[in-house]
Coordinates of C-alpha atoms (C1' of nucleotides) in Angstrom, one line a residue:
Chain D
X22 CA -14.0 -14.9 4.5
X23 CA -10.9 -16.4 6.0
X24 CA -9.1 -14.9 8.8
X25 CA -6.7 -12.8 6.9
X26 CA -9.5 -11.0 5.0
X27 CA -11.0 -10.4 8.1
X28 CA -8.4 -9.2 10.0
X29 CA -7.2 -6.8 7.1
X30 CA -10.6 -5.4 6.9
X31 CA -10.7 -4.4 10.5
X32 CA -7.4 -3.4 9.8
X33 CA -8.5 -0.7 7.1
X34 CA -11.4 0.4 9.2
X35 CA -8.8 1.6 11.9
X36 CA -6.5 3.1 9.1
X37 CA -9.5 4.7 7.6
X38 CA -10.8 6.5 10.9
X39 CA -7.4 7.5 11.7
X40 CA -6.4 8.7 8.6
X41 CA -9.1 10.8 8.1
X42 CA -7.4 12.7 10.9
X43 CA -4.2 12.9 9.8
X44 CA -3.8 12.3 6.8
X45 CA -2.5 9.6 4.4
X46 CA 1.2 10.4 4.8
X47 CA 1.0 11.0 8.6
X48 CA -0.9 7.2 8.9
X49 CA 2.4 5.5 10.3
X50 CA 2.4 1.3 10.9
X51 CA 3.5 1.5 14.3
X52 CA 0.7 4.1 15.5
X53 CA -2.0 2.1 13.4
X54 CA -0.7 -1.6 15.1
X55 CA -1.0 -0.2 18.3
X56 CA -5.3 0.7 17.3
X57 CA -5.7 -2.4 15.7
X58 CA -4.3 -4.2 18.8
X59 CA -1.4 -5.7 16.8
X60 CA 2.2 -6.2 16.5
X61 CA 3.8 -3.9 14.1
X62 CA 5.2 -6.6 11.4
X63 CA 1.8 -8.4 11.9
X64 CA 0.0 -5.5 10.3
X65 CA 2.9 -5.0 8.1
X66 CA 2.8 -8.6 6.8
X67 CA -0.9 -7.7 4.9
X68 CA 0.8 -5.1 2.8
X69 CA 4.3 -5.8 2.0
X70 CA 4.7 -1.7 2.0
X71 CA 3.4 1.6 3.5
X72 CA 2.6 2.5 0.6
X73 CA 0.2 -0.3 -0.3
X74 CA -1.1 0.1 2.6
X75 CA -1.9 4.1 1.5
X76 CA -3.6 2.8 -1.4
X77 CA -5.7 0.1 -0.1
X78 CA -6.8 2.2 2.9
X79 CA -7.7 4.9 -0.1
X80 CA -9.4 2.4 -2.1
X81 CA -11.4 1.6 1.2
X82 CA -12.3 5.4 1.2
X83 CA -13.7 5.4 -2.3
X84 CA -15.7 2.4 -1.6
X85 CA -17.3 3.9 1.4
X86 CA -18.3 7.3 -0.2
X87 CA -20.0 5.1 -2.8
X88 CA -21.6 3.7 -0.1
X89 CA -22.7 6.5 2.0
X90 CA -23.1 9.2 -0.9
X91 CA -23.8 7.8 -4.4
X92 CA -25.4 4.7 -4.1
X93 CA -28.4 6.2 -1.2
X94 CA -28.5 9.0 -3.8
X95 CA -29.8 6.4 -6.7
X96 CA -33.2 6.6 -4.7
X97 CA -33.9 9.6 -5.9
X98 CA -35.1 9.8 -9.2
X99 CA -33.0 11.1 -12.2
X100 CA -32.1 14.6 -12.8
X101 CA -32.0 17.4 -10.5
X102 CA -33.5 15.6 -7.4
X103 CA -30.8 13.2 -7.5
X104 CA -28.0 15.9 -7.9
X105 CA -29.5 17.5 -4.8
X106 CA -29.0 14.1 -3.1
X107 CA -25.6 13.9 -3.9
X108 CA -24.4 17.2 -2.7
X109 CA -26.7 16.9 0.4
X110 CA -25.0 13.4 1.0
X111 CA -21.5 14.4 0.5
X112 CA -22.1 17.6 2.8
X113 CA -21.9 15.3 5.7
X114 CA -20.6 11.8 4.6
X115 CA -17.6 11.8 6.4
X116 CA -19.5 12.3 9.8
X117 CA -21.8 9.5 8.4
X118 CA -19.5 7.3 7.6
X119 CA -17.7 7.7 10.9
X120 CA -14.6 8.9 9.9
X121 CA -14.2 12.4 12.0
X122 CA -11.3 14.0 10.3
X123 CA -12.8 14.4 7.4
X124 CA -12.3 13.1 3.6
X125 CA -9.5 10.9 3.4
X126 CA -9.3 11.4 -0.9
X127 CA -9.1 15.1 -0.4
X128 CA -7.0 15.1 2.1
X129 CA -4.6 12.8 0.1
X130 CA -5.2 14.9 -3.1
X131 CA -3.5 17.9 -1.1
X132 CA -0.7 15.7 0.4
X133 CA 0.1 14.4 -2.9
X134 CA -0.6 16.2 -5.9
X135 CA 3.4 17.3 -5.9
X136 CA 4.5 13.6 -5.4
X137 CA 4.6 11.5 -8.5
X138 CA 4.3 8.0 -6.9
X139 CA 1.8 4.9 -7.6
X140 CA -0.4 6.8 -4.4
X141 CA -0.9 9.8 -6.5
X142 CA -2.4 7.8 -9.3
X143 CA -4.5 6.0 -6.8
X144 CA -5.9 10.0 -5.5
X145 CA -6.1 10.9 -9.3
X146 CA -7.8 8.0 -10.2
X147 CA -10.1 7.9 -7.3
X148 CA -11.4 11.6 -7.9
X149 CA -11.5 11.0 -12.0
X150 CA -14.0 8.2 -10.7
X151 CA -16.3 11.1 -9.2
X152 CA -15.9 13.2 -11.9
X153 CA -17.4 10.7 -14.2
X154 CA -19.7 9.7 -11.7
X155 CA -21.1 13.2 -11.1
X156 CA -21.0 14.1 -15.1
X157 CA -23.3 10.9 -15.4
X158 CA -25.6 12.3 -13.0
X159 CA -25.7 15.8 -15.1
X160 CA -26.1 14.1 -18.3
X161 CA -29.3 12.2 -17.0
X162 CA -30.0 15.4 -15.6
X163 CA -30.6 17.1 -19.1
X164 CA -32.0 14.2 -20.4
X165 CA -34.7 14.3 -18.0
X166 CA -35.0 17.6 -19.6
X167 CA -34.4 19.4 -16.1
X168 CA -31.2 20.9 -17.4
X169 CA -30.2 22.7 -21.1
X170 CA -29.0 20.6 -23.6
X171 CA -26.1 22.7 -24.3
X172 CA -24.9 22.9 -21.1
X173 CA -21.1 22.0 -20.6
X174 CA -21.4 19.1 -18.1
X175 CA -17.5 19.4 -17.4
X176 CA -18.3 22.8 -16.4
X177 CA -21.5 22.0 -14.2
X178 CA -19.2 19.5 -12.4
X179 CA -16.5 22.0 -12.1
X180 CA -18.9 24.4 -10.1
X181 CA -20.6 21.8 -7.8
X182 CA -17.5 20.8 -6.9
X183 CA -16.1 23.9 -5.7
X184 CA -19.2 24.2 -3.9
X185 CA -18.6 20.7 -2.0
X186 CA -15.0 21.9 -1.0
X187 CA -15.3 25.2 -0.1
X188 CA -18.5 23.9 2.2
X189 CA -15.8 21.2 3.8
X190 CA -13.5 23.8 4.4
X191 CA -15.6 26.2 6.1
X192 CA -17.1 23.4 8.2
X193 CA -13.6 21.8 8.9
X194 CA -11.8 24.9 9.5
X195 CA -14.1 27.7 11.0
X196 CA -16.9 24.8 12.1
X197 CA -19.5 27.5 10.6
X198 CA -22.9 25.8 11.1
X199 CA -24.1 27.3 8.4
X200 CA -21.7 25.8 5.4
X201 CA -24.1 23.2 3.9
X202 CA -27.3 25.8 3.9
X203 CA -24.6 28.0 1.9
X204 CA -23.5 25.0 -0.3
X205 CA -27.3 24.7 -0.8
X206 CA -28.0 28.2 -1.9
X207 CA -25.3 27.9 -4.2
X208 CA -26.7 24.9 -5.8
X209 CA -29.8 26.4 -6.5
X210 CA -28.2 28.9 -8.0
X211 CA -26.2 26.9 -10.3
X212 CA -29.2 24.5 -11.0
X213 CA -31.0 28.0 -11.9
X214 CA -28.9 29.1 -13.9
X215 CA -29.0 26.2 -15.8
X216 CA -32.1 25.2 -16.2
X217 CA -33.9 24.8 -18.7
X218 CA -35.5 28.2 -20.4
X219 CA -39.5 28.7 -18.7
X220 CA -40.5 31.2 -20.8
X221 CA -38.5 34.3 -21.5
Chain I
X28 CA 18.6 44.2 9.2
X29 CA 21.2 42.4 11.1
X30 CA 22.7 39.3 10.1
X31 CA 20.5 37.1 12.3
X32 CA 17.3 38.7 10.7
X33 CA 18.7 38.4 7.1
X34 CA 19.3 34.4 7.8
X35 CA 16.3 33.8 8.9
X36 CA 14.5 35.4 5.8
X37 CA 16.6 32.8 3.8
X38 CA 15.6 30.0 5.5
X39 CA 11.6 31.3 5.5
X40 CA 12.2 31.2 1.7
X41 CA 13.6 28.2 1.5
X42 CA 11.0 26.3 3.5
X43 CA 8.3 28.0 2.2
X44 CA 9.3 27.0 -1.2
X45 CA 9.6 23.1 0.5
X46 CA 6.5 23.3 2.5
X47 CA 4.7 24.1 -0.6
X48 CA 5.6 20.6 -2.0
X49 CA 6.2 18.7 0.9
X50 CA 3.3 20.5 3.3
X51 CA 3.7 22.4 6.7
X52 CA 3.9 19.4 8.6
X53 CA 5.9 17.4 5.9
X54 CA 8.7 19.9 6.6
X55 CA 11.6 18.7 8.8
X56 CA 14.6 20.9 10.1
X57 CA 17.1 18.9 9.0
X58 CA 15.6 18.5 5.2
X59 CA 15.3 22.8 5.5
X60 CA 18.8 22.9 6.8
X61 CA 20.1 21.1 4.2
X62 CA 18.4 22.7 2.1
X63 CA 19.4 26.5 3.4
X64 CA 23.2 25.1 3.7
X65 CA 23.6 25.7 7.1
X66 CA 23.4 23.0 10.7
X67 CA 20.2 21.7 11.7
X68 CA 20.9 23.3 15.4
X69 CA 22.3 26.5 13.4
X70 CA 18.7 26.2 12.1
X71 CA 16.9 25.6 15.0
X72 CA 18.1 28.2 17.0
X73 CA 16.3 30.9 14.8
X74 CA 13.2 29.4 15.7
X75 CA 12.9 27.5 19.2
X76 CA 10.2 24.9 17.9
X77 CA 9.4 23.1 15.2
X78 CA 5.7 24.7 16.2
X79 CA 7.3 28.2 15.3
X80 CA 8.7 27.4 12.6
X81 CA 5.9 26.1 11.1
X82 CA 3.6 28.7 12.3
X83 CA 6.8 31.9 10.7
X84 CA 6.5 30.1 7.2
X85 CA 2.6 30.4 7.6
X86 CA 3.1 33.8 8.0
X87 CA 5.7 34.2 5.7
X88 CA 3.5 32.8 3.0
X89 CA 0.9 34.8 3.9
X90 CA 2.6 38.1 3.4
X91 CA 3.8 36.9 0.1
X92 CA 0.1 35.8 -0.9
X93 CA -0.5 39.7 -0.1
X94 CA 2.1 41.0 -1.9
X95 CA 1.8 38.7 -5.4
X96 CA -2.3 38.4 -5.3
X97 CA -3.7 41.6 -2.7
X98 CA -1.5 44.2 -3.7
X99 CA -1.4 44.1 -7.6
X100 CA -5.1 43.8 -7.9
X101 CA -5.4 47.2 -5.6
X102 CA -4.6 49.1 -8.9
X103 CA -8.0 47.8 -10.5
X104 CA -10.5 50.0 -9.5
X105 CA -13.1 49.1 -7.0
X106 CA -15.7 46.7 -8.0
X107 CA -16.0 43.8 -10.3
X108 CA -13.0 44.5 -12.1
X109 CA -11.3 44.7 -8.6
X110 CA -12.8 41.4 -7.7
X111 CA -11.7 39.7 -11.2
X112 CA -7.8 40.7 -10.6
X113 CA -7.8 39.0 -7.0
X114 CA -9.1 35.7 -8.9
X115 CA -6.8 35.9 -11.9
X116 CA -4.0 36.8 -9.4
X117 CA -5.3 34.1 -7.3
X118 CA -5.4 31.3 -9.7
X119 CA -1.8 31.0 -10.4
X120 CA -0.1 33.3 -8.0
X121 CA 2.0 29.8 -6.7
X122 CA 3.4 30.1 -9.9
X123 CA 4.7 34.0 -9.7
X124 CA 5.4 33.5 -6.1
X125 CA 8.0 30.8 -7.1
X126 CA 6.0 28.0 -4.9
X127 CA 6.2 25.3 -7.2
X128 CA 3.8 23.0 -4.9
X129 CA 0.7 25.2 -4.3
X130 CA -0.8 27.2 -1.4
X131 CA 0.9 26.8 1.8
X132 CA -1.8 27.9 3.5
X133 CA -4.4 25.7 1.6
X134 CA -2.4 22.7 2.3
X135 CA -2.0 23.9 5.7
X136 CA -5.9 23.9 6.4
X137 CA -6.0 20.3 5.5
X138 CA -3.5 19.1 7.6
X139 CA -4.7 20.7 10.3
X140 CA -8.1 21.1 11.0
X141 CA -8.1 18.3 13.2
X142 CA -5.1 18.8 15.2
X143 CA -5.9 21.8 17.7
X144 CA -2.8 24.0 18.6
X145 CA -1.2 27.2 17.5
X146 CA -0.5 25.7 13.8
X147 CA -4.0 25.6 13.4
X148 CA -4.9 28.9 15.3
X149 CA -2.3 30.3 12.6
X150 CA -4.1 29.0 9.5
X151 CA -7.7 29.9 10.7
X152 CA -6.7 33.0 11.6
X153 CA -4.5 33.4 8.2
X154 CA -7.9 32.2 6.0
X155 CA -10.2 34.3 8.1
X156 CA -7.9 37.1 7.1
X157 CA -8.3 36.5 3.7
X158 CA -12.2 35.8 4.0
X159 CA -12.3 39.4 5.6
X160 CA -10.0 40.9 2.5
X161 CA -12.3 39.3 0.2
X162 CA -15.8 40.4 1.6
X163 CA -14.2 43.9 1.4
X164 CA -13.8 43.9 -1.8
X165 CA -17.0 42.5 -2.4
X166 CA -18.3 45.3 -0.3
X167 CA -16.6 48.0 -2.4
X168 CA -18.0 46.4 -5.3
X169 CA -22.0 47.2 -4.2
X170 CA -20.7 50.5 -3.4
X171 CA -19.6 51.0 -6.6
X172 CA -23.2 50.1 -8.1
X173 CA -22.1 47.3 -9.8
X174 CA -23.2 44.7 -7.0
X175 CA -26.7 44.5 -5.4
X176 CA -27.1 46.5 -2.8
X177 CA -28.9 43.6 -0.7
X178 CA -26.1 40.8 -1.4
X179 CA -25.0 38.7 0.7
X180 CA -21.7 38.7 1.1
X181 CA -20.8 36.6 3.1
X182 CA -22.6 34.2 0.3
X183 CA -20.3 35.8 -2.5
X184 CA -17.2 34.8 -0.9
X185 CA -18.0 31.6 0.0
X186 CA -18.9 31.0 -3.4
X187 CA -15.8 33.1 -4.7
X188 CA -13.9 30.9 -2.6
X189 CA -15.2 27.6 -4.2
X190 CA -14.1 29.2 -7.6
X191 CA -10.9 29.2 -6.6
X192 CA -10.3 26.2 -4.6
X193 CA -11.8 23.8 -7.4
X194 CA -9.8 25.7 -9.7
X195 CA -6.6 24.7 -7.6
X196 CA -7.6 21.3 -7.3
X197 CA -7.5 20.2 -11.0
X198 CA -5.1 22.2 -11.8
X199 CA -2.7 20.9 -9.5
X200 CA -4.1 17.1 -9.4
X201 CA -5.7 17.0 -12.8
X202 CA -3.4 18.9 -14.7
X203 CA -6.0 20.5 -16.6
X204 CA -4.9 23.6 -18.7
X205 CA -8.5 25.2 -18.7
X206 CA -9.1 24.7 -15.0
X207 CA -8.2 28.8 -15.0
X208 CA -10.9 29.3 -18.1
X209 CA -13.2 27.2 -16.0
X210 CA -12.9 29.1 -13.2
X211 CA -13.5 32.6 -14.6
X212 CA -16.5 31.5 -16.3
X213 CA -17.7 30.5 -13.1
X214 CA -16.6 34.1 -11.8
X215 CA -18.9 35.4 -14.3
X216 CA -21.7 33.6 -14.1
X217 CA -21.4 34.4 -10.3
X218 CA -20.8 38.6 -11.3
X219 CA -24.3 38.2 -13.2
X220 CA -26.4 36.8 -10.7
X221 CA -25.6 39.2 -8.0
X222 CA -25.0 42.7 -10.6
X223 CA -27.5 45.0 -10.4
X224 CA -30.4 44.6 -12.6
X225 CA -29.9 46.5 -16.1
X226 CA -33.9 46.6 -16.5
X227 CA -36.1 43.6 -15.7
Chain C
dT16 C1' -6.2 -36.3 15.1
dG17 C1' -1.9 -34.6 12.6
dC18 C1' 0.0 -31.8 8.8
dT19 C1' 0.4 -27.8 6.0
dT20 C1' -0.4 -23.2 5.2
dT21 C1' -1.4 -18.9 6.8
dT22 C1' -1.1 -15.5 10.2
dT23 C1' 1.1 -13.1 14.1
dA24 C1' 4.8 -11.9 17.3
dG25 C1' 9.5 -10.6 18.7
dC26 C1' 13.5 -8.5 17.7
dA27 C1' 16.9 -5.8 15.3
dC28 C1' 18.5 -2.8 11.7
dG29 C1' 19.7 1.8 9.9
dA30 C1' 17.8 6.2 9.1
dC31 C1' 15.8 10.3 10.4
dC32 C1' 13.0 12.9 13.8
dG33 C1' 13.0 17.3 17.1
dT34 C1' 15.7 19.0 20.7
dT35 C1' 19.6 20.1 24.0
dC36 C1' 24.2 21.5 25.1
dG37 C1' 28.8 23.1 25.0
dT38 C1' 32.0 25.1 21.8
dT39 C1' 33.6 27.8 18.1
dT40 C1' 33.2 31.2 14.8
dC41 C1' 31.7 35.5 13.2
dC42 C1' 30.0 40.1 13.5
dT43 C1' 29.5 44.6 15.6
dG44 C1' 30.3 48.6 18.3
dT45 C1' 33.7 51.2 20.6
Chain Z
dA13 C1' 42.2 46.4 17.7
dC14 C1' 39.8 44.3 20.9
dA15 C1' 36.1 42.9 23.9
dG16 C1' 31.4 41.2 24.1
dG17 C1' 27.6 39.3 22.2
dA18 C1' 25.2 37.0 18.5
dA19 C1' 25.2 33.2 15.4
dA20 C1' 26.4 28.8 13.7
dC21 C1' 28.3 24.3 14.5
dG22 C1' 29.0 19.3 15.8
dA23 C1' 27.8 15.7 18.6
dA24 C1' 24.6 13.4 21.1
dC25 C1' 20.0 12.3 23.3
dG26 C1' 15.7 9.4 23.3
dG27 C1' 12.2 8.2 20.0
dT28 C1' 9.8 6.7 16.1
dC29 C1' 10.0 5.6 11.3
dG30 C1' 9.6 1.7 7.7
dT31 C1' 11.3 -2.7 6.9
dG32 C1' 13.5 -7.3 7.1
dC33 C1' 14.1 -12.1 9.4
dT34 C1' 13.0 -16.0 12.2
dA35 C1' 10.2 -18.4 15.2
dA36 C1' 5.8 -19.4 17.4
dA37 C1' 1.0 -19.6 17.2
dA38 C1' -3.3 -20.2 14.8
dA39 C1' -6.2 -21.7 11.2
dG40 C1' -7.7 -24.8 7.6
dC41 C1' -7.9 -29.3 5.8
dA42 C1' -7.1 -34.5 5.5

DNA sequence: TGCTTTTTAGCACGACCGTTCGTTTCCTGT
DNA sequence: ACAGGAAACGAACGGTCGTGCTAAAAAGCA
């Protein structure tokens, strides 16, 4: 890795921590030089553009939830176990990962979903990614016969995922200790629900 | 109401309509002046801060979200039926509220739940208020016999609140025309669980 | 080593930020 | 109608924003 990578990855680890803060749109060039220990058009010089520095610093985001969430979630083995690692990850992946202030992508998603720009795709894309990523997870769920086979997985996703965001919110916001055993509870129920018939 | 008073509500309706695209901290006076056709020091005046300002259009948007979600759904009668009104109300009450770009206060809670001040104070205090409307409800509803007497509440909100927040997301990031569908479903599912047992 | 390419710094730019101040305009009550 | 106060304005402030340009320093390679 020469020294531009290298310097551009320390680069997005700064942007990373203090985005998560505040926010992809307040990230500014001159606040993010002075962290790294850089001049301002030194840092500027490895994007060509605030806003692909927004994107690669979401990108870097994405990666690292795949990396703190999903991929110590494969361990488990398919179906409901593995659902349960994912939510139980993701309840706390941002303190994990050490990035304080929270999810970057949702963060972004709320900045951005009224403003039509290349950065908005990258949020859009980024959360289709775990969309399709969690769906997966359901599917192999029912096929490990753990779930119905008629379930709407688009649904199932739809539900666990208001589960992880209400559970950041409440921990964000009102710092309530209790958000993930709630966000738990709520799982169950969902998995329960969904299950597949023991006896009527 | 005096002239000063009647200004002022002008320019709370004209950032709150921006804030809702552009977010609470996104908002600058001189965009708003422009905006409300008058100075940004004409502006200014009526508020002292940007900190005020911000924290009046919180509140403004607040009383609105009472008046197009709270209010109308106080004609249901108590219980479930109650209950489904605030979420119907809830899921697109941006839309009758003429806020184009989503919750205020939503957007709000992510932008600041990492930067301590009054803003924030205003939007914990703001979604606590809600979280206190909503249990309420919920309350009424196991008075009315059609919830559990030994619910949790506290549990049915926070799951309530999910509905509602997923629901937001894809709807306003995804796009997605059933997010609404999606979301009552999930209401349902949610009303069964916790409804009193119709015979074992 | 010297040479080429990459990386960083310094400086300046126009624009906008929130805020202050003194002035002018408008409204209101008598 | 007029005085007094409220409201709005215009100009300016110190800062920071993102973004170019040019030169120096550093790195990579022969």
């Amino acid at each position: 890795m020469g020294k531009g990578e290298e310097t551009r990855q320390t680069i997005l680890d700064e942007a990373l921590s203090l985005c998560s803060r505040i926010g992809v749109s307040g990230l500014s060039i001159g606040a993010l030089a002075d962290k790294a220990g850089m001049s301002k058009s030194g840092l500027f010089a490895h994007f060509g553009s605030k806003e692909e520095l927004q994107i690669a610093v979401l990108r870097e985001g994405q990666q690292r939830f795949v990396d703190t969430v999903v991929r110590p979630a494969l361990k488990q083995p398919r179906g409901v176990a593995r659902l349960r690692a994912i939510l139980t990850n993701w309840l706390d992946w941002t303190r994990r990962a050490q990035l304080p202030g929270g999810c970057p992508m949702n963060a972004a998603a709320n900045e951005f979903d009224d403003q039509p720009g290349p950065v908005r795709d990258a949020v859009e894309a980024g959360l289709a990614d775990g969309r399709r990523l969690l769906a997966n997870a359901v599917r192999l769920a029912v096929e490990a016969g753990e779930l119905r086979p008629d379930i709407d997985v688009e649904q199932f996703v739809f539900e666990f995922t208001g589960i992880v965001l209400v559970a950041m919110q409440n921990q964000r916001l009102f710092r309530e200790k209790d958000a993930n055993r709630r966000a738990l509870d709520a799982f169950e129920r969902l998995v329960r629900d969904y299950a597949v018939q023991q006896k009527e």
